[in-house]
CSV table of C-alpha atoms (C1' of nucleotides) in Angstrom, one decimal:
chain,number,residue,atom,x,y,z
A,30,MET,CA,22.8,26.1,34.2
A,31,GLU,CA,24.4,24.0,31.5
A,32,LYS,CA,22.1,21.2,32.5
A,33,LYS,CA,19.0,23.2,31.8
A,34,MET,CA,20.4,24.1,28.5
A,35,LYS,CA,21.0,20.5,27.5
A,36,ARG,CA,17.5,19.5,28.5
A,37,MET,CA,16.1,22.3,26.4
A,38,ALA,CA,18.2,21.5,23.5
A,39,THR,CA,17.3,17.8,23.4
A,40,MET,CA,13.6,18.6,23.9
A,41,HIS,CA,13.7,21.1,21.1
A,42,ARG,CA,15.5,18.7,18.7
A,43,LEU,CA,12.8,16.1,19.5
A,44,GLN,CA,10.0,18.6,18.9
A,45,VAL,CA,11.4,19.9,15.6
A,46,THR,CA,11.9,16.4,14.2
A,47,GLY,CA,8.6,15.3,15.6
A,48,LEU,CA,6.7,18.1,13.9
A,49,GLU,CA,8.5,17.4,10.7
A,50,LEU,CA,7.5,13.7,10.6
A,51,PHE,CA,4.0,14.2,12.1
A,52,TYR,CA,3.4,16.8,9.4
A,53,GLN,CA,4.8,14.6,6.6
A,54,GLN,CA,3.4,11.3,7.6
A,55,GLY,CA,0.6,12.1,10.0
A,56,TYR,CA,0.6,11.8,13.7
A,57,TYR,CA,-0.7,8.3,14.1
A,58,ASN,CA,1.4,7.0,11.3
A,59,THR,CA,4.6,8.2,12.8
A,60,SER,CA,6.1,6.2,15.5
A,61,ILE,CA,8.2,7.5,18.3
A,62,ASP,CA,11.0,5.2,17.1
A,63,ASP,CA,10.8,7.0,13.7
A,64,ILE,CA,11.7,10.3,15.4
A,65,LEU,CA,14.3,8.7,17.7
A,66,GLY,CA,15.9,7.0,14.8
A,67,LYS,CA,16.4,10.2,12.9
A,68,LEU,CA,18.1,11.7,15.9
A,69,SER,CA,20.0,8.7,17.1
A,70,LEU,CA,18.3,8.8,20.4
A,71,SER,CA,16.7,6.1,22.5
A,72,LYS,CA,13.4,5.5,24.2
A,73,GLY,CA,15.0,6.4,27.5
A,74,ALA,CA,15.7,9.9,26.3
A,75,PHE,CA,12.2,10.4,25.0
A,76,TYR,CA,10.3,9.3,28.0
A,77,TYR,CA,12.7,11.1,30.3
A,78,HIS,CA,11.5,14.4,28.7
A,79,PHE,CA,7.9,13.7,27.8
A,80,GLN,CA,5.2,11.8,29.6
A,81,SER,CA,3.5,10.3,26.5
A,82,LYS,CA,3.2,10.7,22.7
A,83,ASP,CA,0.2,13.0,23.2
A,84,ASP,CA,1.9,15.1,25.8
A,85,PHE,CA,4.8,15.4,23.4
A,86,PHE,CA,2.6,16.5,20.6
A,87,ILE,CA,0.8,19.1,22.6
A,88,SER,CA,4.2,20.6,23.5
A,89,ILE,CA,4.9,20.8,19.8
A,90,ILE,CA,1.7,22.6,19.1
A,91,GLN,CA,2.4,25.2,21.8
A,92,ASN,CA,6.0,25.7,21.0
A,93,LEU,CA,6.2,25.3,17.2
A,94,VAL,CA,2.9,25.2,15.4
A,95,VAL,CA,1.5,28.4,17.1
A,96,GLN,CA,4.6,30.3,16.2
A,97,LYS,CA,4.7,29.0,12.7
A,98,VAL,CA,1.2,30.0,11.9
A,99,TYR,CA,1.6,33.3,13.6
A,100,GLY,CA,4.8,34.1,11.8
A,101,THR,CA,3.5,33.1,8.4
A,102,LEU,CA,-0.1,34.3,8.4
A,103,VAL,CA,-0.5,36.9,11.1
A,104,GLN,CA,2.7,38.9,11.6
A,105,PRO,CA,3.1,39.7,7.8
A,106,ILE,CA,-0.3,41.4,7.9
A,107,GLU,CA,-0.1,43.2,11.2
A,108,GLY,CA,0.4,46.9,11.0
A,109,LYS,CA,0.2,47.2,7.3
A,110,GLU,CA,-1.9,50.0,5.9
A,111,ASP,CA,-3.9,48.4,3.1
A,112,PRO,CA,-5.2,45.0,4.3
A,113,PHE,CA,-5.9,43.7,0.8
A,114,THR,CA,-2.4,44.3,-0.4
A,115,ALA,CA,-1.0,42.9,2.8
A,116,ILE,CA,-3.2,39.8,2.8
A,117,ALA,CA,-2.6,39.1,-0.9
A,118,GLN,CA,1.1,39.6,-0.5
A,119,CYS,CA,1.1,37.3,2.6
A,120,PHE,CA,-0.8,34.6,0.9
A,121,GLU,CA,1.4,34.8,-2.2
A,122,VAL,CA,4.6,34.4,-0.2
A,123,SER,CA,3.1,31.5,1.7
A,124,LEU,CA,2.0,29.7,-1.4
A,125,GLU,CA,5.3,30.3,-3.1
A,126,THR,CA,7.1,28.8,-0.1
A,127,ALA,CA,4.8,25.8,-0.2
A,128,GLU,CA,5.3,25.5,-4.0
A,129,HIS,CA,9.1,25.3,-3.7
A,130,ASN,CA,9.0,23.0,-0.7
A,131,GLU,CA,9.2,19.4,-2.1
A,132,LEU,CA,8.0,18.1,1.2
A,133,ASP,CA,4.9,20.3,1.4
A,134,ARG,CA,1.9,18.4,2.7
A,135,GLY,CA,-0.6,21.2,2.8
A,136,PHE,CA,-1.6,23.5,5.7
A,137,VAL,CA,-0.4,22.2,9.0
A,138,LEU,CA,-3.5,23.1,10.9
A,139,SER,CA,-6.1,21.7,8.6
A,140,ASN,CA,-4.2,18.4,8.1
A,141,PHE,CA,-3.9,17.8,11.8
A,142,MET,CA,-7.5,18.9,12.4
A,143,ALA,CA,-8.7,16.3,9.9
A,144,GLU,CA,-6.7,13.7,11.7
A,145,PHE,CA,-7.7,14.4,15.2
A,146,LYS,CA,-11.3,15.3,14.8
A,147,GLY,CA,-13.4,12.8,16.7
A,148,LYS,CA,-10.4,11.1,18.2
A,149,ASN,CA,-8.8,13.6,20.6
A,150,PRO,CA,-11.0,16.6,21.5
A,151,GLU,CA,-8.4,18.0,23.8
A,152,ILE,CA,-5.8,18.4,21.0
A,153,MET,CA,-8.6,19.7,18.7
A,154,GLU,CA,-9.1,22.6,21.1
A,155,TYR,CA,-5.5,23.7,20.6
A,156,PHE,CA,-5.9,23.8,16.9
A,157,LYS,CA,-9.2,25.7,17.2
A,158,ASP,CA,-7.4,28.3,19.3
A,159,VAL,CA,-4.7,28.8,16.7
A,160,LEU,CA,-7.3,29.2,14.0
A,161,LYS,CA,-9.1,31.7,16.1
A,162,VAL,CA,-6.0,33.8,16.5
A,163,TRP,CA,-5.7,34.0,12.7
A,164,GLU,CA,-9.3,34.8,12.2
A,165,VAL,CA,-9.4,37.5,14.8
A,166,ASN,CA,-6.3,39.2,13.3
A,167,LEU,CA,-7.8,39.0,9.8
A,168,ILE,CA,-11.0,40.6,11.0
A,169,SER,CA,-9.3,43.4,12.9
A,170,SER,CA,-7.1,44.1,10.0
A,171,LEU,CA,-10.1,44.4,7.7
A,172,GLN,CA,-11.9,46.6,10.3
A,173,LYS,CA,-8.9,48.9,10.5
A,174,GLY,CA,-8.9,49.0,6.7
A,175,LYS,CA,-12.4,50.4,6.8
A,176,SER,CA,-11.2,53.3,9.1
A,177,ASP,CA,-8.3,53.9,6.8
A,178,GLY,CA,-10.4,54.1,3.7
A,179,TYR,CA,-9.2,50.9,2.0
A,180,VAL,CA,-12.2,48.7,2.7
A,181,ASP,CA,-15.7,49.4,1.7
A,182,ARG,CA,-17.9,50.1,4.7
A,183,HIS,CA,-20.5,47.6,3.8
A,184,VAL,CA,-18.1,44.7,3.8
A,185,ASP,CA,-18.8,42.0,6.5
A,186,SER,CA,-15.3,41.6,7.8
A,187,SER,CA,-16.1,38.4,9.7
A,188,ALA,CA,-17.6,36.7,6.6
A,189,VAL,CA,-14.7,37.8,4.5
A,190,ALA,CA,-12.2,36.4,7.0
A,191,THR,CA,-14.0,33.1,6.9
A,192,TYR,CA,-14.0,33.1,3.1
A,193,LEU,CA,-10.3,33.9,3.0
A,194,ILE,CA,-9.4,31.2,5.5
A,195,SER,CA,-11.5,28.7,3.6
A,196,SER,CA,-9.9,29.4,0.3
A,197,TYR,CA,-6.4,29.4,1.7
A,198,ILE,CA,-6.9,26.0,3.4
A,199,GLY,CA,-8.4,24.7,0.2
A,200,ILE,CA,-5.7,25.9,-2.2
A,201,ARG,CA,-3.0,24.5,0.1
A,202,ALA,CA,-4.8,21.2,0.1
A,203,LEU,CA,-5.1,21.3,-3.7
A,204,MET,CA,-1.4,22.1,-4.1
A,205,VAL,CA,-0.3,18.8,-2.7
A,206,GLU,CA,-1.4,17.0,-5.8
A,207,GLY,CA,1.1,19.0,-7.9
A,208,ASN,CA,0.7,21.6,-10.5
A,209,CYS,CA,1.4,24.2,-7.8
A,210,ARG,CA,2.5,27.0,-10.0
A,211,THR,CA,-0.6,27.1,-12.1
A,212,LEU,CA,-2.8,26.6,-9.1
A,213,ARG,CA,-1.2,29.5,-7.3
A,214,TYR,CA,-1.5,31.7,-10.2
A,215,LYS,CA,-5.1,31.1,-10.7
A,216,TYR,CA,-5.9,31.4,-7.1
A,217,MET,CA,-4.1,34.7,-6.6
A,218,MET,CA,-5.8,36.1,-9.7
A,219,GLN,CA,-9.2,35.4,-8.3
A,220,LEU,CA,-8.3,36.5,-4.9
A,221,ARG,CA,-7.2,39.9,-6.2
A,222,HIS,CA,-10.5,40.2,-8.2
A,223,TYR,CA,-12.4,39.4,-5.0
A,224,PHE,CA,-10.5,42.1,-3.1
A,225,LYS,CA,-11.1,44.6,-5.8
A,226,MET,CA,-14.8,44.1,-5.3
A,227,LEU,CA,-14.5,44.7,-1.6
A,228,ALA,CA,-12.3,47.8,-1.9
A,229,ASN,CA,-13.5,51.3,-1.1
A,230,LYS,CA,-14.6,52.7,-4.4
A,231,GLU,CA,-14.6,56.3,-3.4
A,232,THR,CA,-10.9,56.5,-2.6
A,233,ALA,CA,-10.0,54.3,-5.5
B,8,MET,CA,-26.4,-16.7,-10.5
B,9,GLU,CA,-27.2,-16.6,-6.8
B,10,LYS,CA,-23.6,-17.1,-6.0
B,11,LYS,CA,-22.5,-14.1,-7.9
B,12,MET,CA,-25.1,-12.1,-6.1
B,13,LYS,CA,-23.9,-13.2,-2.7
B,14,ARG,CA,-20.4,-12.3,-3.6
B,15,MET,CA,-21.4,-8.9,-4.7
B,16,ALA,CA,-23.5,-8.3,-1.6
B,17,THR,CA,-20.7,-9.2,0.8
B,18,MET,CA,-18.2,-7.1,-1.1
B,19,HIS,CA,-20.5,-4.2,-1.2
B,20,ARG,CA,-21.2,-4.4,2.6
B,21,LEU,CA,-17.5,-4.5,3.2
B,22,GLN,CA,-16.9,-1.5,1.0
B,23,VAL,CA,-19.6,0.6,2.5
B,24,THR,CA,-18.5,0.0,6.0
B,25,GLY,CA,-14.9,0.3,5.0
B,26,LEU,CA,-15.5,3.8,3.5
B,27,GLU,CA,-17.5,4.8,6.5
B,28,LEU,CA,-14.7,4.0,8.9
B,29,PHE,CA,-11.8,5.1,6.7
B,30,TYR,CA,-13.5,8.4,6.3
B,31,GLN,CA,-14.2,8.8,10.0
B,32,GLN,CA,-11.0,7.5,11.5
B,33,GLY,CA,-8.5,7.7,8.6
B,34,TYR,CA,-7.3,4.8,6.4
B,35,TYR,CA,-4.2,3.9,8.4
B,36,ASN,CA,-5.9,4.3,11.7
B,37,THR,CA,-8.7,1.8,10.8
B,38,SER,CA,-7.9,-1.8,11.0
B,39,ILE,CA,-9.5,-4.5,8.9
B,40,ASP,CA,-10.7,-6.1,12.1
B,41,ASP,CA,-12.6,-2.8,12.8
B,42,ILE,CA,-14.5,-3.3,9.7
B,43,LEU,CA,-15.0,-7.0,10.1
B,44,GLY,CA,-16.2,-6.5,13.6
B,45,LYS,CA,-18.9,-4.1,12.6
B,46,LEU,CA,-20.2,-6.7,10.1
B,47,SER,CA,-19.6,-9.8,12.2
B,48,LEU,CA,-17.4,-11.2,9.5
B,49,SER,CA,-14.0,-12.8,9.7
B,50,LYS,CA,-10.6,-12.4,8.1
B,51,GLY,CA,-11.3,-15.3,5.9
B,52,ALA,CA,-14.2,-13.5,4.3
B,53,PHE,CA,-12.2,-10.4,3.7
B,54,TYR,CA,-9.2,-12.0,2.1
B,55,TYR,CA,-11.4,-14.2,0.1
B,56,HIS,CA,-12.8,-11.2,-1.7
B,57,PHE,CA,-9.9,-8.8,-1.6
B,58,GLN,CA,-6.1,-9.2,-2.2
B,59,SER,CA,-5.0,-6.6,0.4
B,60,LYS,CA,-6.1,-3.6,2.3
B,61,ASP,CA,-4.8,-1.3,-0.4
B,62,ASP,CA,-6.6,-3.3,-3.1
B,63,PHE,CA,-9.7,-3.1,-1.0
B,64,PHE,CA,-9.4,0.7,-0.7
B,65,ILE,CA,-8.9,1.2,-4.4
B,66,SER,CA,-12.1,-0.7,-5.1
B,67,ILE,CA,-13.9,1.6,-2.6
B,68,ILE,CA,-12.6,4.7,-4.5
B,69,GLN,CA,-13.8,3.3,-7.8
B,70,ASN,CA,-17.1,2.1,-6.7
B,71,LEU,CA,-18.2,4.5,-4.0
B,72,VAL,CA,-16.1,7.7,-3.8
B,73,VAL,CA,-16.3,8.5,-7.4
B,74,GLN,CA,-20.1,8.2,-7.4
B,75,LYS,CA,-20.4,10.1,-4.2
B,76,VAL,CA,-18.5,13.1,-5.5
B,77,TYR,CA,-20.2,12.9,-8.9
B,78,GLY,CA,-23.6,12.7,-7.4
B,79,THR,CA,-23.0,15.5,-4.9
B,80,LEU,CA,-20.9,18.0,-6.8
B,81,VAL,CA,-21.2,17.3,-10.5
B,82,GLN,CA,-24.7,16.1,-11.3
B,83,PRO,CA,-26.6,18.8,-9.5
B,84,ILE,CA,-24.9,21.4,-11.7
B,85,GLU,CA,-25.1,19.6,-15.0
B,86,GLY,CA,-27.6,20.9,-17.5
B,87,LYS,CA,-28.7,23.9,-15.4
B,88,GLU,CA,-29.0,27.2,-17.2
B,89,ASP,CA,-27.4,29.7,-14.9
B,90,PRO,CA,-24.1,28.2,-13.5
B,91,PHE,CA,-23.9,30.6,-10.6
B,92,THR,CA,-27.3,29.8,-9.3
B,93,ALA,CA,-26.7,26.1,-9.9
B,94,ILE,CA,-23.3,26.1,-8.2
B,95,ALA,CA,-24.4,28.1,-5.2
B,96,GLN,CA,-27.4,25.9,-4.8
B,97,CYS,CA,-25.3,22.8,-5.1
B,98,PHE,CA,-22.7,24.0,-2.5
B,99,GLU,CA,-25.5,25.1,-0.1
B,100,VAL,CA,-27.1,21.7,-0.2
B,101,SER,CA,-23.8,20.0,0.3
B,102,LEU,CA,-22.8,22.2,3.2
B,103,GLU,CA,-26.2,21.8,4.8
B,104,THR,CA,-25.9,18.0,4.6
B,105,ALA,CA,-22.5,18.1,6.2
B,106,GLU,CA,-23.8,20.4,8.9
B,107,HIS,CA,-26.5,18.1,9.9
B,108,ASN,CA,-24.3,15.0,9.8
B,109,GLU,CA,-22.9,14.5,13.2
B,110,LEU,CA,-20.2,12.2,11.8
B,111,ASP,CA,-19.0,14.7,9.1
B,112,ARG,CA,-15.3,14.8,8.9
B,113,GLY,CA,-14.8,17.2,6.0
B,114,PHE,CA,-14.5,16.6,2.3
B,115,VAL,CA,-13.7,13.0,1.5
B,116,LEU,CA,-11.2,13.7,-1.2
B,117,SER,CA,-9.1,16.3,0.5
B,118,ASN,CA,-9.0,14.3,3.7
B,119,PHE,CA,-7.7,11.2,1.9
B,120,MET,CA,-5.4,13.2,-0.3
B,121,ALA,CA,-3.7,14.6,2.8
B,122,GLU,CA,-3.3,11.2,4.2
B,123,PHE,CA,-1.9,9.5,1.2
B,124,LYS,CA,0.3,12.2,-0.3
B,125,GLY,CA,3.9,11.0,-0.2
B,126,LYS,CA,2.9,7.5,0.9
B,127,ASN,CA,1.0,5.9,-1.9
B,128,PRO,CA,1.3,7.7,-5.3
B,129,GLU,CA,-0.8,5.1,-7.0
B,130,ILE,CA,-3.8,5.8,-4.8
B,131,MET,CA,-3.1,9.5,-5.1
B,132,GLU,CA,-3.7,9.2,-8.8
B,133,TYR,CA,-7.2,8.0,-8.3
B,134,PHE,CA,-8.0,11.0,-6.2
B,135,LYS,CA,-6.5,13.4,-8.7
B,136,ASP,CA,-8.7,11.9,-11.4
B,137,VAL,CA,-11.9,12.4,-9.3
B,138,LEU,CA,-10.9,16.0,-8.7
B,139,LYS,CA,-10.2,16.5,-12.4
B,140,VAL,CA,-13.7,15.4,-13.3
B,141,TRP,CA,-15.1,17.9,-10.9
B,142,GLU,CA,-12.9,20.7,-12.2
B,143,VAL,CA,-13.7,19.9,-15.9
B,144,ASN,CA,-17.4,20.0,-15.2
B,145,LEU,CA,-17.2,23.3,-13.4
B,146,ILE,CA,-15.3,24.8,-16.2
B,147,SER,CA,-17.6,23.6,-18.9
B,148,SER,CA,-20.6,24.8,-16.9
B,149,LEU,CA,-19.0,28.2,-16.7
B,150,GLN,CA,-18.2,28.3,-20.3
B,151,LYS,CA,-21.7,27.3,-21.3
B,152,GLY,CA,-22.8,30.1,-18.9
B,153,LYS,CA,-20.9,32.6,-21.1
B,154,SER,CA,-22.7,31.5,-24.2
B,155,ASP,CA,-26.0,31.7,-22.4
B,156,GLY,CA,-25.4,35.2,-21.2
B,157,TYR,CA,-25.0,34.5,-17.5
B,158,VAL,CA,-21.3,34.7,-17.2
B,159,ASP,CA,-19.2,37.7,-18.1
B,160,ARG,CA,-17.1,37.1,-21.2
B,161,HIS,CA,-13.9,38.2,-19.5
B,162,VAL,CA,-14.1,35.6,-16.7
B,163,ASP,CA,-11.3,33.0,-16.6
B,164,SER,CA,-13.4,29.9,-16.1
B,165,SER,CA,-10.5,27.8,-15.2
B,166,ALA,CA,-9.3,30.1,-12.5
B,167,VAL,CA,-12.8,30.5,-11.1
B,168,ALA,CA,-13.1,26.7,-11.0
B,169,THR,CA,-9.9,26.5,-9.0
B,170,TYR,CA,-11.0,29.2,-6.7
B,171,LEU,CA,-14.3,27.5,-6.1
B,172,ILE,CA,-12.8,24.2,-5.5
B,173,SER,CA,-10.3,25.7,-3.0
B,174,SER,CA,-12.9,27.5,-1.1
B,175,TYR,CA,-15.2,24.5,-0.9
B,176,ILE,CA,-12.4,22.2,0.3
B,177,GLY,CA,-11.5,24.8,2.9
B,178,ILE,CA,-14.9,25.5,4.2
B,179,ARG,CA,-15.5,21.8,4.6
B,180,ALA,CA,-12.3,21.5,6.6
B,181,LEU,CA,-13.3,24.4,8.7
B,182,MET,CA,-16.7,23.0,9.5
B,183,VAL,CA,-15.3,20.0,11.3
B,184,GLU,CA,-14.3,22.2,14.2
B,185,GLY,CA,-18.0,23.1,14.8
B,186,ASN,CA,-19.9,26.3,14.4
B,187,CYS,CA,-21.1,24.9,11.1
B,188,ARG,CA,-24.2,27.0,10.7
B,189,THR,CA,-22.4,30.4,11.1
B,190,LEU,CA,-19.6,29.2,8.9
B,191,ARG,CA,-21.9,28.1,6.1
B,192,TYR,CA,-23.9,31.3,6.3
B,193,LYS,CA,-20.8,33.5,6.0
B,194,TYR,CA,-19.3,31.4,3.3
B,195,MET,CA,-22.4,31.4,1.1
B,196,MET,CA,-22.8,35.1,1.6
B,197,GLN,CA,-19.3,35.8,0.2
B,198,LEU,CA,-19.7,33.2,-2.5
B,199,ARG,CA,-22.8,34.9,-3.8
B,200,HIS,CA,-21.0,38.3,-3.7
B,201,TYR,CA,-18.2,36.8,-5.7
B,202,PHE,CA,-20.6,35.4,-8.2
B,203,LYS,CA,-22.4,38.7,-8.6
B,204,MET,CA,-19.0,40.2,-9.6
B,205,LEU,CA,-18.5,37.6,-12.3
B,206,ALA,CA,-22.0,37.8,-13.7
B,207,ASN,CA,-22.8,39.3,-17.1
B,208,LYS,CA,-23.7,42.9,-16.3
B,209,GLU,CA,-25.5,43.5,-19.7
B,210,THR,CA,-28.2,41.0,-19.2
B,211,ALA,CA,-28.5,41.7,-15.5
C,6,DT,C1',-29.1,-36.6,-2.2
C,7,DA,C1',-24.3,-36.4,-3.3
C,8,DT,C1',-20.6,-33.5,-4.3
C,9,DA,C1',-17.6,-30.0,-5.6
C,10,DA,C1',-16.8,-25.4,-5.6
C,11,DA,C1',-17.7,-21.0,-3.2
C,12,DA,C1',-17.9,-18.5,1.0
C,13,DA,C1',-16.6,-17.8,5.5
C,14,DA,C1',-14.4,-19.0,10.1
C,15,DG,C1',-10.8,-18.3,13.1
C,16,DA,C1',-6.3,-19.7,14.9
C,17,DC,C1',-1.7,-18.4,13.8
C,18,DT,C1',2.5,-15.7,12.2
C,19,DT,C1',5.4,-11.8,11.9
C,20,DA,C1',6.1,-7.0,12.4
C,21,DT,C1',5.3,-2.8,14.8
C,22,DT,C1',3.6,0.1,18.3
C,23,DG,C1',3.5,3.0,22.9
C,24,DG,C1',5.2,2.5,27.1
C,25,DT,C1',8.1,0.5,31.3
C,26,DC,C1',12.1,-0.6,33.7
C,27,DT,C1',16.7,-1.3,34.9
C,28,DG,C1',21.2,-0.1,34.2
C,29,DT,C1',24.9,3.0,32.4
C,30,DT,C1',27.0,7.4,31.1
C,31,DT,C1',27.6,12.3,31.7
C,32,DA,C1',28.2,16.6,34.0
C,33,DC,C1',28.3,19.4,37.9
C,34,DA,C1',29.2,20.4,43.0
C,35,DA,C1',31.7,19.7,47.1
D,26,DT,C1',38.6,13.2,43.0
D,27,DT,C1',34.3,11.6,44.3
D,28,DG,C1',29.4,11.5,45.1
D,29,DT,C1',24.9,12.5,43.1
D,30,DA,C1',21.4,13.6,40.2
D,31,DA,C1',20.3,14.4,35.5
D,32,DA,C1',20.4,12.4,30.9
D,33,DC,C1',20.3,8.7,28.2
D,34,DA,C1',20.7,3.5,26.4
D,35,DG,C1',18.3,-0.4,25.2
D,36,DA,C1',16.2,-4.8,26.5
D,37,DC,C1',11.6,-5.9,27.5
D,38,DC,C1',6.3,-6.1,27.6
D,39,DA,C1',1.5,-6.2,26.2
D,40,DA,C1',-1.4,-4.8,22.5
D,41,DT,C1',-2.4,-4.4,17.9
D,42,DA,C1',-1.7,-4.7,12.8
D,43,DA,C1',-1.8,-7.0,8.1
D,44,DG,C1',-1.8,-11.1,6.1
D,45,DT,C1',-1.6,-16.6,5.8
D,46,DC,C1',-3.4,-21.1,6.2
D,47,DT,C1',-6.2,-24.8,7.4
D,48,DT,C1',-10.8,-26.1,8.5
D,49,DT,C1',-15.7,-25.7,8.4
D,50,DT,C1',-20.1,-24.3,6.5
D,51,DT,C1',-23.2,-22.9,2.4
D,52,DT,C1',-24.9,-23.3,-1.8
D,53,DA,C1',-25.8,-24.5,-6.5
D,54,DT,C1',-26.0,-28.3,-9.6
D,55,DA,C1',-25.8,-33.1,-11.5
DNA sequence: TATAAAAAAGACTTATTGGTCTGTTTACAA
DNA sequence: TTGTAAACAGACCAATAAGTCTTTTTTATA
């Protein structure tokens, strides 16, 4: 019993630190020794738990990245009545968090996707899946918003979702070059304008 | 005279192939030997012309990246009457080009910025400058659009520019995971809606 | 043509990488 | 307490990286 716990604990520590460094420095630019050094662990420990660096990274995606994206961008919107208010609020929180995080390097998914594209199609698939979950949830949130009278009937939910995801990925990328506060302000302002346009005018 | 020409020619070949590979595989994941191999050149040639890999890359930014961004995203808008039509047209062309380019890896600038952030502040500055040029041109184009009666007076040109840049960076990042045609279509649709909202209603 | 400088070749050095392998420690069960 | 397997340490290996250095080839000019 205790054994299994220890195994899990070490694996988890490795994964957390691994994601931290992969995110900050990039996957290919982070060595396994970098991670091990930070945890005072040895090669033996690493290869006892994981088959390879790639295998290790895939476990990180499945265990940490998925939950991170879901908890940040999906859950905060789920179940809310007005999708526009919910999405705007969710984005605002996320951008504020990034703004106050000195070590922010942009949106995890898009960074990794840029790094792995054309190099590791298998890993790319995992990222696509995570993106898809986000997209699907945005769409269904918007569709529900139509039924509930918040979203104009003529709105193309799928296209709006794409546009939202694009702009979010972009603003996160822009924010890594500093000036976060201003950027966030400008972005949120235009986002809310855009939403106002898509809102159901009859109810409003 | 001929000597100077040969020097320039070799340097240029190295830079073009360098940018190609750096863009496709990432800077840190591309070795100098990769570039030299593609050109059948040797280490001696490289270090005769450039002091270091970083120095080489900076010369690429100054000579190729700047012009690429300018030619793709600034020039096509400059001087046009209606900024919204011009920008939409410019984005559409750019996205179509990316779509038909099998080797597209997203927007050069944002990719590199993600890779260099926190690692090489000097190089980051160069990217910031290029972005700034783009932003400034977008803003002045929108401002001019106000005078010419295309853009609503109440529009915050600076915020719109930020929003445009964000969404463009994002859609380019999204398109690397495939499905480009649909993504472009959805994106352009929403972009034009957004523009319609910002247009001067009196003239229209 | 002779020659000196420019341009390029390519072997070499040093550092780092992912991964292997053997040996040691730790923790639990009998 | 002792045996056994899990957990980990760390030396080692082959491959690859950026950068150096000496040597050779080109090329322009006197």
